[in-house]
Short mmCIF file of C-alpha atoms in Angstrom, two decimals:
data_model
loop_
_atom_site.label_atom_id
_atom_site.label_comp_id
_atom_site.label_asym_id
_atom_site.label_seq_id
_atom_site.Cartn_x
_atom_site.Cartn_y
_atom_site.Cartn_z
CA UNK A 1 0.00 0.00 -0.01
CA UNK A 2 2.90 2.32 0.59
CA UNK A 3 4.23 1.84 -2.97
CA UNK A 4 2.30 3.90 -5.45
CA UNK A 5 -0.83 4.61 -3.40
CA UNK A 6 0.34 7.05 -0.75
CA UNK A 7 0.44 10.69 -1.83
CA UNK A 8 3.86 11.74 -0.56
CA UNK A 9 6.42 13.65 -2.55
CA UNK A 10 10.15 13.03 -2.69
CA UNK A 11 10.67 16.69 -1.86
CA UNK A 12 11.25 17.04 1.86
CA UNK A 13 9.22 20.25 2.25
CA UNK A 14 6.43 19.58 -0.23
CA UNK A 15 2.77 19.57 0.85
CA UNK A 16 1.72 16.09 1.99
CA UNK A 17 -1.55 14.41 2.77
CA UNK A 18 -0.36 10.91 3.77
CA UNK A 19 -3.46 9.41 2.21
CA UNK A 20 -3.89 6.19 0.29
CA UNK A 21 -5.45 6.59 -3.15
CA UNK A 22 -8.05 3.94 -3.86
CA UNK A 23 -10.41 4.01 -6.80
CA UNK A 24 -13.24 4.98 -4.43
CA UNK A 25 -11.41 7.93 -2.86
CA UNK A 26 -8.73 8.85 -0.33
CA UNK A 27 -8.34 7.13 3.03
CA UNK A 28 -5.76 7.20 5.82
CA UNK A 29 -4.77 6.05 9.27
CA UNK A 30 -6.29 8.51 11.75
CA UNK A 31 -6.20 9.40 15.44
CA UNK A 32 -9.31 7.25 15.87
CA UNK A 33 -7.42 4.24 14.56
CA UNK A 34 -4.49 4.95 16.89
CA UNK A 35 -6.80 5.14 19.90
CA UNK A 36 -8.65 1.91 19.16
CA UNK A 37 -5.91 -0.24 17.61
CA UNK A 38 -3.12 0.68 20.06
CA UNK A 39 -5.10 2.14 22.99
CA UNK A 40 -2.92 5.27 23.17
CA UNK A 41 -4.27 8.62 24.47
CA UNK A 42 -4.93 11.01 21.59
CA UNK A 43 -5.98 14.16 23.38
CA UNK A 44 -3.54 16.11 25.50
CA UNK A 45 -0.37 18.16 25.36
CA UNK A 46 1.84 17.89 22.26
CA UNK A 47 4.87 15.64 22.67
CA UNK A 48 7.53 18.28 22.33
CA UNK A 49 10.11 20.23 24.28
CA UNK A 50 13.86 19.95 24.71
CA UNK A 51 16.05 17.38 23.00
CA UNK A 52 19.28 16.97 24.92
CA UNK A 53 22.35 15.24 23.55
CA UNK A 54 24.50 15.09 26.71
CA UNK A 55 24.36 12.30 29.30
CA UNK A 56 24.34 14.85 32.12
CA UNK A 57 21.18 16.46 30.77
CA UNK A 58 19.43 13.08 30.48
CA UNK A 59 20.50 12.14 33.98
CA UNK A 60 19.13 15.38 35.42
CA UNK A 61 15.82 14.98 33.57
CA UNK A 62 15.32 11.42 34.80
CA UNK A 63 16.05 12.47 38.36
CA UNK A 64 13.50 15.27 38.00
CA UNK A 65 10.78 13.13 36.39
CA UNK A 66 11.27 9.76 38.09
CA UNK A 67 13.56 10.28 41.08
CA UNK A 68 15.95 7.72 39.61
CA UNK A 69 19.40 8.35 38.09
CA UNK A 70 20.53 6.82 34.84
CA UNK A 71 23.77 4.95 34.21
CA UNK A 72 25.64 5.43 30.98
CA UNK A 73 24.98 1.80 30.15
CA UNK A 74 21.24 2.62 30.19
CA UNK A 75 21.68 4.96 27.23
CA UNK A 76 22.55 4.65 23.59
CA UNK A 77 23.78 7.99 22.33
CA UNK A 78 21.16 10.52 23.43
CA UNK A 79 18.42 7.88 23.77
CA UNK A 80 17.30 5.95 26.84
CA UNK A 81 17.03 2.19 26.35
CA UNK A 82 13.52 0.80 26.56
CA UNK A 83 14.71 -1.90 28.96
CA UNK A 84 15.50 0.79 31.54
CA UNK A 85 11.98 2.20 31.30
CA UNK A 86 10.48 -1.28 31.59
CA UNK A 87 12.52 -2.00 34.69
CA UNK A 88 11.45 1.38 36.06
CA UNK A 89 7.79 0.47 35.65
CA UNK A 90 8.19 -3.02 37.10
CA UNK A 91 10.08 -1.78 40.15
CA UNK A 92 7.56 1.00 40.77
CA UNK A 93 10.20 3.68 40.86
CA UNK A 94 7.78 6.34 39.69
CA UNK A 95 7.60 9.03 42.35
CA UNK A 96 3.94 8.64 43.24
CA UNK A 97 1.13 10.22 41.25
CA UNK A 98 3.30 13.17 40.13
CA UNK A 99 5.40 11.02 37.82
CA UNK A 100 2.40 9.19 36.44
CA UNK A 101 0.39 12.37 35.79
CA UNK A 102 3.31 13.96 33.99
CA UNK A 103 3.29 11.06 31.53
CA UNK A 104 -0.43 10.59 30.83
CA UNK A 105 -1.13 14.26 30.12
CA UNK A 106 0.54 14.00 26.68
CA UNK A 107 -1.02 12.98 23.34
CA UNK A 108 1.17 9.92 22.73
CA UNK A 109 -1.25 8.75 20.04
CA UNK A 110 -0.72 11.82 17.86
CA UNK A 111 3.07 11.45 18.26
CA UNK A 112 2.83 7.81 17.21
CA UNK A 113 0.76 8.72 14.14
CA UNK A 114 3.22 11.47 13.21
CA UNK A 115 6.01 8.88 13.05
CA UNK A 116 3.90 6.50 10.96
CA UNK A 117 3.18 9.32 8.50
CA UNK A 118 6.89 10.15 8.39
CA UNK A 119 7.71 6.50 7.70
CA UNK A 120 5.10 6.29 4.91
CA UNK A 121 6.48 9.47 3.39
CA UNK A 122 9.96 7.96 3.16
CA UNK A 123 8.67 4.55 2.05
CA UNK A 124 6.79 6.10 -0.90
CA UNK A 125 10.08 7.16 -2.54
CA UNK A 126 11.03 5.12 -5.54
CA UNK A 127 14.48 4.24 -4.16
CA UNK A 128 13.18 3.06 -0.74
CA UNK A 129 13.13 -0.70 -0.11
CA UNK A 130 12.14 -0.81 3.58
CA UNK A 131 9.81 0.86 6.04
CA UNK A 132 10.04 1.42 9.79
CA UNK A 133 7.77 3.06 12.33
CA UNK A 134 4.69 1.72 14.19
CA UNK A 135 3.82 -0.96 11.63
CA UNK A 136 1.48 -2.78 14.03
CA UNK A 137 -0.79 0.26 13.64
CA UNK A 138 -0.56 0.15 9.85
CA UNK A 139 -1.30 -3.58 9.65
CA UNK A 140 -4.16 -3.34 12.13
CA UNK A 141 -5.66 -0.46 10.15
CA UNK A 142 -5.41 -2.41 6.88
CA UNK A 143 -6.92 -5.56 8.34
CA UNK A 144 -9.85 -3.69 9.95
CA UNK A 145 -10.59 -1.45 6.95
CA UNK A 146 -9.93 -4.17 4.34
CA UNK A 147 -11.19 -7.27 6.14
CA UNK A 148 -10.68 -9.55 3.13
CA UNK A 149 -6.92 -9.11 3.67
CA UNK A 150 -7.07 -9.96 7.38
CA UNK A 151 -5.85 -13.12 9.06
CA UNK A 152 -8.42 -14.84 11.27
CA UNK A 153 -8.50 -12.97 14.63
CA UNK A 154 -7.41 -15.27 17.45
CA UNK A 155 -8.80 -13.06 20.25
CA UNK A 156 -11.70 -11.08 18.70
CA UNK A 157 -12.80 -9.50 22.01
CA UNK A 158 -9.40 -8.08 22.96
CA UNK A 159 -8.45 -4.46 23.55
CA UNK A 160 -6.41 -2.73 22.25
CA UNK A 161 -7.77 -4.10 18.97
CA UNK A 162 -4.27 -5.00 17.75
CA UNK A 163 -4.42 -7.84 20.28
CA UNK A 164 -7.11 -9.53 18.19
CA UNK A 165 -4.29 -10.91 16.05
CA UNK A 166 -1.95 -11.78 18.87
CA UNK A 167 -0.26 -15.15 18.22
CA UNK A 168 -1.80 -15.42 14.77
CA UNK A 169 -0.23 -17.94 12.42
CA UNK A 170 0.85 -17.33 8.85
CA UNK A 171 -1.40 -20.15 7.75
CA UNK A 172 -4.39 -17.99 8.73
CA UNK A 173 -3.73 -15.60 5.84
CA UNK A 174 -6.03 -16.56 3.03
CA UNK A 175 -4.03 -14.56 0.51
CA UNK A 176 -0.55 -15.71 1.50
CA UNK A 177 0.22 -17.24 -1.92
CA UNK A 178 -0.77 -14.18 -3.94
CA UNK A 179 1.96 -12.23 -5.70
CA UNK A 180 2.39 -8.46 -5.65
CA UNK A 181 0.87 -8.23 -9.12
CA UNK A 182 -2.27 -9.98 -7.83
CA UNK A 183 -2.69 -7.36 -5.12
CA UNK A 184 -2.21 -4.53 -7.61
CA UNK A 185 -4.88 -6.04 -9.84
CA UNK A 186 -7.22 -6.39 -6.85
CA UNK A 187 -6.79 -2.69 -6.00
CA UNK A 188 -7.34 -1.74 -9.65
CA UNK A 189 -10.70 -3.54 -9.53
CA UNK A 190 -11.59 -2.18 -6.09
CA UNK A 191 -15.32 -1.52 -5.55
CA UNK A 192 -17.31 0.59 -3.09
CA UNK A 193 -18.18 -1.62 -0.13
CA UNK A 194 -14.81 -3.39 0.01
CA UNK A 195 -13.37 -0.61 2.17
CA UNK A 196 -14.94 -0.15 5.62
CA UNK A 197 -15.32 3.61 6.01
CA UNK A 198 -16.90 3.58 9.47
CA UNK A 199 -14.98 0.69 10.96
CA UNK A 200 -15.86 1.02 14.66
CA UNK A 201 -19.64 1.41 14.51
CA UNK A 202 -21.73 -0.69 16.88
CA UNK A 203 -22.83 -2.95 14.01
CA UNK A 204 -19.19 -3.90 13.39
CA UNK A 205 -17.59 -3.65 16.84
CA UNK A 206 -18.93 -4.61 20.26
CA UNK A 207 -18.81 -1.31 22.20
CA UNK A 208 -18.31 -3.24 25.45
CA UNK A 209 -14.82 -4.21 24.31
CA UNK A 210 -13.62 -0.62 24.24
CA UNK A 211 -12.98 1.14 27.59
CA UNK A 212 -15.06 4.23 28.23
CA UNK A 213 -11.97 6.39 28.82
CA UNK A 214 -10.90 5.86 25.20
CA UNK A 215 -14.05 7.64 24.00
CA UNK A 216 -13.28 10.58 26.29
CA UNK A 217 -10.66 11.58 23.69
CA UNK A 218 -12.91 11.04 20.66
CA UNK A 219 -13.61 14.77 20.26
CA UNK A 220 -10.20 15.29 18.63
CA UNK A 221 -10.21 12.25 16.35
CA UNK A 222 -11.52 14.22 13.36
CA UNK A 223 -9.48 17.39 13.96
CA UNK A 224 -7.60 18.72 10.92
CA UNK A 225 -4.35 19.54 12.69
CA UNK A 226 -0.60 19.04 12.70
CA UNK A 227 0.70 15.98 14.55
CA UNK A 228 3.66 16.82 16.76
CA UNK A 229 6.56 14.75 18.10
CA UNK A 230 9.60 16.96 18.81
CA UNK A 231 11.26 17.51 15.39
CA UNK A 232 8.59 15.48 13.55
CA UNK A 233 5.59 17.49 12.25
CA UNK A 234 3.01 15.81 9.99
CA UNK A 235 -0.47 16.81 8.82
CA UNK A 236 -3.70 15.04 9.85
CA UNK A 237 -5.71 15.84 6.71
CA UNK A 238 -9.13 14.69 7.88
CA UNK A 239 -10.99 16.92 5.41
CA UNK A 240 -9.79 14.52 2.68
CA UNK A 241 -11.37 11.39 4.22
CA UNK A 242 -14.47 12.67 5.98
CA UNK A 243 -16.31 9.41 5.28
CA UNK A 244 -14.12 7.65 7.87
CA UNK A 245 -15.88 9.80 10.50
CA UNK A 246 -19.36 9.25 9.09
CA UNK A 247 -19.53 12.61 7.26
CA UNK A 248 -20.30 13.45 3.64
CA UNK A 249 -17.18 13.93 1.53
CA UNK A 250 -16.80 17.09 -0.51
CA UNK A 251 -13.87 18.53 -2.41
CA UNK A 252 -11.11 19.06 0.20
CA UNK A 253 -8.92 22.08 0.78
CA UNK A 254 -5.54 22.42 -0.86
CA UNK A 255 -2.77 20.33 0.68
CA UNK A 256 -1.17 22.01 3.68
CA UNK A 257 2.48 22.95 3.21
CA UNK A 258 4.41 22.35 6.43
CA UNK A 259 7.44 24.03 4.93
CA UNK A 260 10.76 23.37 6.69
CA UNK A 261 9.13 21.71 9.71
CA UNK A 262 8.30 18.69 7.55
CA UNK A 263 11.90 17.90 6.68
CA UNK A 264 13.53 18.08 10.10
CA UNK A 265 15.47 15.00 11.23
CA UNK A 266 17.62 14.37 14.29
CA UNK A 267 20.77 13.22 12.51
CA UNK A 268 23.12 15.29 14.71
CA UNK A 269 23.11 16.30 18.38
CA UNK A 270 20.60 19.12 18.80
CA UNK A 271 20.07 20.81 22.15
CA UNK A 272 16.91 22.58 21.13
CA UNK A 273 13.46 23.37 22.49
CA UNK A 274 11.31 22.28 19.56
CA UNK A 275 8.17 23.82 21.04
CA UNK A 276 9.73 27.25 20.60
CA UNK A 277 11.73 26.65 17.40
CA UNK A 278 10.80 29.15 14.63
CA UNK A 279 9.99 26.28 12.22
CA UNK A 280 7.73 24.49 14.74
CA UNK A 281 6.14 27.06 17.07
CA UNK A 282 3.09 27.84 14.90
CA UNK A 283 2.34 24.12 14.39
CA UNK A 284 2.58 23.42 18.12
CA UNK A 285 0.13 26.28 18.78
CA UNK A 286 -2.18 24.93 16.04
CA UNK A 287 -2.34 21.61 17.90
CA UNK A 288 -3.07 23.40 21.16
CA UNK A 289 -6.07 25.01 19.41
CA UNK A 290 -7.20 21.62 18.02
CA UNK A 291 -10.81 21.95 19.24
CA UNK A 292 -11.34 24.73 16.72
CA UNK A 293 -10.50 22.41 13.82
CA UNK A 294 -12.85 19.49 14.42
CA UNK A 295 -14.89 18.33 11.42
CA UNK A 296 -18.57 19.17 11.17
CA UNK A 297 -21.20 18.17 8.64
CA UNK A 298 -21.18 20.02 5.32
CA UNK A 299 -24.21 22.05 4.25
CA UNK A 300 -26.12 20.09 1.61
CA UNK A 301 -25.49 21.56 -1.88
CA UNK A 302 -27.80 21.22 -4.88
CA UNK A 303 -25.56 18.51 -6.39
CA UNK A 304 -24.65 15.46 -4.33
CA UNK A 305 -21.26 16.29 -2.79
CA UNK A 306 -19.83 12.77 -3.24
CA UNK A 307 -20.50 12.96 -6.99
CA UNK A 308 -18.72 16.33 -7.06
CA UNK A 309 -15.85 14.90 -5.03
CA UNK A 310 -15.40 11.81 -7.22
CA UNK A 311 -15.43 13.96 -10.37
CA UNK A 312 -12.72 16.15 -8.85
CA UNK A 313 -10.79 13.15 -7.49
CA UNK A 314 -10.67 11.22 -10.75
CA UNK A 315 -9.87 14.36 -12.71
CA UNK A 316 -6.99 15.23 -10.41
CA UNK A 317 -5.37 11.83 -10.10
CA UNK A 318 -6.56 10.03 -13.24
CA UNK A 319 -4.44 7.06 -14.24
CA UNK A 320 -2.45 7.26 -10.99
CA UNK A 321 -5.35 5.34 -9.46
CA UNK A 322 -4.51 2.32 -11.61
CA UNK A 323 -1.49 0.70 -9.96
CA UNK A 324 -0.79 -1.58 -12.92
CA UNK A 325 -0.12 1.51 -15.05
CA UNK A 326 2.56 2.67 -12.60
CA UNK A 327 4.60 -0.51 -12.58
CA UNK A 328 7.73 -0.77 -14.66
CA UNK A 329 9.88 -3.87 -14.74
CA UNK A 330 9.37 -6.04 -11.70
CA UNK A 331 12.47 -7.02 -9.78
CA UNK A 332 12.84 -10.57 -8.55
CA UNK A 333 11.78 -9.61 -5.05
CA UNK A 334 8.51 -8.17 -6.28
CA UNK A 335 7.58 -11.45 -7.95
CA UNK A 336 8.09 -13.59 -4.86
CA UNK A 337 5.13 -15.00 -3.00
CA UNK A 338 4.32 -12.66 -0.11
CA UNK A 339 4.63 -15.59 2.29
#
């Protein structure tokens, strides 16, 4: 799905929508998917602030937040090893409710989605052969929205929803012997009804599975806002896939240009407060005003808005919607069975 269907440019500062282009319209992984598939909080403070490249700075921050000092062996470069954080949790070293509250007040879900969008952006480049990022989220989204691709869920009443496929076996995949060309052909012949627009409605998902506190954050799921994670800024273009929130789809706004904020990477030590950086400050403030950018229903025009949208969509993207037209010579890897 990331090859040929995601609208991401190979220019680092170009406008991006991070949508998949199907014959029936645009779709994407959203904050709603993050909340339900991974169970992460989606409303809250942006995940931003200082990045510190010295061990002394990390040590001081951990003492401040957790009351526990780091050892140099607990770090790799300017990063803290996940094993240290796991041990911290297991040994209950958090300093009471203060440490816990300082963690749960952030929108970890939007940070997670920002990194998936960044990974998709890189993976859509013609010279890219691999993808990283939160791929459990991407697979869960694909299997829920395109159920004919899904393995048989082993634990269908689990939450987070990603746990439905915990311990699944490769033999459960009904399409494991199909080649890449078969999938391209299937997407070329895609019909309305094969994609689940409203995937978490009560007729598809038992509401008793999902904890009530997850829905407390649902107000921001449709917000058209930047997603923030320190240097990483990506755009949540919900006006382009309104049908995923149960709304009528009309012609969307122009793609939002994130300018230099979209191309930032932490390749070198950077002691910088990203919340106040000139390239990032306005996007951080946009997230803080997220309640002003929640989708609402469109006024009903004289012509059906979906017809208008599809006319615009097919006129804008044309033959790019036919994956088989975009494929040159297949390399040997592309012709292997996906199993």
